[in-house]
Amino acid sequence: MLDKCNKCGSNKLFVEIQGQRRGLYCGECGKWQKWITKEELQIAKFNGLKIIENKEN
Ligand SMILES: [Zn+2]
């Protein structure tokens, strides 16, 4: 599981759920990191990452 932004190195990452996809983004520079699996979402929740549910899609 990625824990740092691959652009700016910040550890302020968050997850945005877009329909069936879950994107990991940097909260500092906004850079998309990767799509994460259901399992990684569980890890993200455990680690206290912010989870945003985008219901627009
Ligand atoms: Zn960043």
PDB file of C-alpha atoms and ligand atoms in Angstrom:
ATOM      1  CA  MET A   1       0.000   0.000   0.000  1.00  0.00           C
ATOM      2  CA  LEU A   2       1.308   3.368  -1.045  1.00  0.00           C
ATOM      3  CA  ASP A   3       1.649   5.740   1.895  1.00  0.00           C
ATOM      4  CA  LYS A   4       3.353   8.692   0.263  1.00  0.00           C
ATOM      5  CA  CYS A   5       2.588  10.836  -2.759  1.00  0.00           C
ATOM      6  CA  ASN A   6       4.773   9.880  -5.710  1.00  0.00           C
ATOM      7  CA  LYS A   7       5.012  13.531  -6.742  1.00  0.00           C
ATOM      8  CA  CYS A   8       5.464  15.666  -3.624  1.00  0.00           C
ATOM      9  CA  GLY A   9       6.168  12.988  -0.983  1.00  0.00           C
ATOM     10  CA  SER A  10       3.302  14.077   1.270  1.00  0.00           C
ATOM     11  CA  ASN A  11       1.666  11.391   3.403  1.00  0.00           C
ATOM     12  CA  LYS A  12      -1.703  13.188   3.324  1.00  0.00           C
ATOM     13  CA  LEU A  13      -3.390  10.774   0.981  1.00  0.00           C
ATOM     14  CA  PHE A  14      -7.114  10.257   0.572  1.00  0.00           C
ATOM     15  CA  VAL A  15      -9.402   7.900  -1.278  1.00  0.00           C
ATOM     16  CA  GLU A  16     -12.171   8.968  -3.606  1.00  0.00           C
ATOM     17  CA  ILE A  17     -14.726   6.336  -4.494  1.00  0.00           C
ATOM     18  CA  GLN A  18     -16.081   6.815  -8.015  1.00  0.00           C
ATOM     19  CA  GLY A  19     -18.633   4.134  -8.757  1.00  0.00           C
ATOM     20  CA  GLN A  20     -16.764   0.842  -8.932  1.00  0.00           C
ATOM     21  CA  ARG A  21     -13.349   2.493  -8.863  1.00  0.00           C
ATOM     22  CA  ARG A  22     -11.427   3.733  -5.864  1.00  0.00           C
ATOM     23  CA  GLY A  23      -8.746   6.281  -6.544  1.00  0.00           C
ATOM     24  CA  LEU A  24      -5.931   7.147  -4.192  1.00  0.00           C
ATOM     25  CA  TYR A  25      -5.040  10.845  -4.368  1.00  0.00           C
ATOM     26  CA  CYS A  26      -2.657  13.231  -2.661  1.00  0.00           C
ATOM     27  CA  GLY A  27      -4.372  15.750  -0.372  1.00  0.00           C
ATOM     28  CA  GLU A  28      -1.430  18.095  -0.730  1.00  0.00           C
ATOM     29  CA  CYS A  29      -0.924  18.439  -4.497  1.00  0.00           C
ATOM     30  CA  GLY A  30      -4.009  16.584  -5.777  1.00  0.00           C
ATOM     31  CA  LYS A  31      -2.027  14.076  -7.814  1.00  0.00           C
ATOM     32  CA  TRP A  32      -3.767  10.798  -8.605  1.00  0.00           C
ATOM     33  CA  GLN A  33      -1.657   7.916  -7.298  1.00  0.00           C
ATOM     34  CA  LYS A  34      -3.355   4.676  -8.262  1.00  0.00           C
ATOM     35  CA  TRP A  35      -6.575   2.715  -8.274  1.00  0.00           C
ATOM     36  CA  ILE A  36      -6.859   0.632  -5.153  1.00  0.00           C
ATOM     37  CA  THR A  37      -8.474  -2.719  -4.480  1.00  0.00           C
ATOM     38  CA  LYS A  38     -11.253  -3.459  -2.005  1.00  0.00           C
ATOM     39  CA  GLU A  39      -8.605  -4.870   0.314  1.00  0.00           C
ATOM     40  CA  GLU A  40      -6.502  -1.733   0.069  1.00  0.00           C
ATOM     41  CA  LEU A  41      -9.610   0.314   0.862  1.00  0.00           C
ATOM     42  CA  GLN A  42      -9.924  -1.626   4.120  1.00  0.00           C
ATOM     43  CA  ILE A  43      -6.288  -0.849   4.906  1.00  0.00           C
ATOM     44  CA  ALA A  44      -6.848   2.808   4.066  1.00  0.00           C
ATOM     45  CA  LYS A  45      -9.825   2.930   6.478  1.00  0.00           C
ATOM     46  CA  PHE A  46      -7.785   1.218   9.178  1.00  0.00           C
ATOM     47  CA  ASN A  47      -5.001   3.745   8.694  1.00  0.00           C
ATOM     48  CA  GLY A  48      -7.473   6.610   9.050  1.00  0.00           C
ATOM     49  CA  LEU A  49      -7.271   7.923   5.507  1.00  0.00           C
ATOM     50  CA  LYS A  50     -10.049  10.244   4.450  1.00  0.00           C
ATOM     51  CA  ILE A  51     -12.575   8.454   2.253  1.00  0.00           C
ATOM     52  CA  ILE A  52     -14.688  10.590  -0.069  1.00  0.00           C
ATOM     53  CA  GLU A  53     -17.676   9.054  -1.780  1.00  0.00           C
ATOM     54  CA  ASN A  54     -18.409  10.694  -5.086  1.00  0.00           C
ATOM     55  CA  LYS A  55     -22.083  10.026  -5.749  1.00  0.00           C
ATOM     56  CA  GLU A  56     -22.195  12.145  -8.905  1.00  0.00           C
ATOM     57  CA  ASN A  57     -21.374   9.155 -11.114  1.00  0.00           C
TER      58      ASN A  57
HETATM   59 ZN    ZN B   1       1.422  15.168  -3.610  1.00  0.00          ZN
END
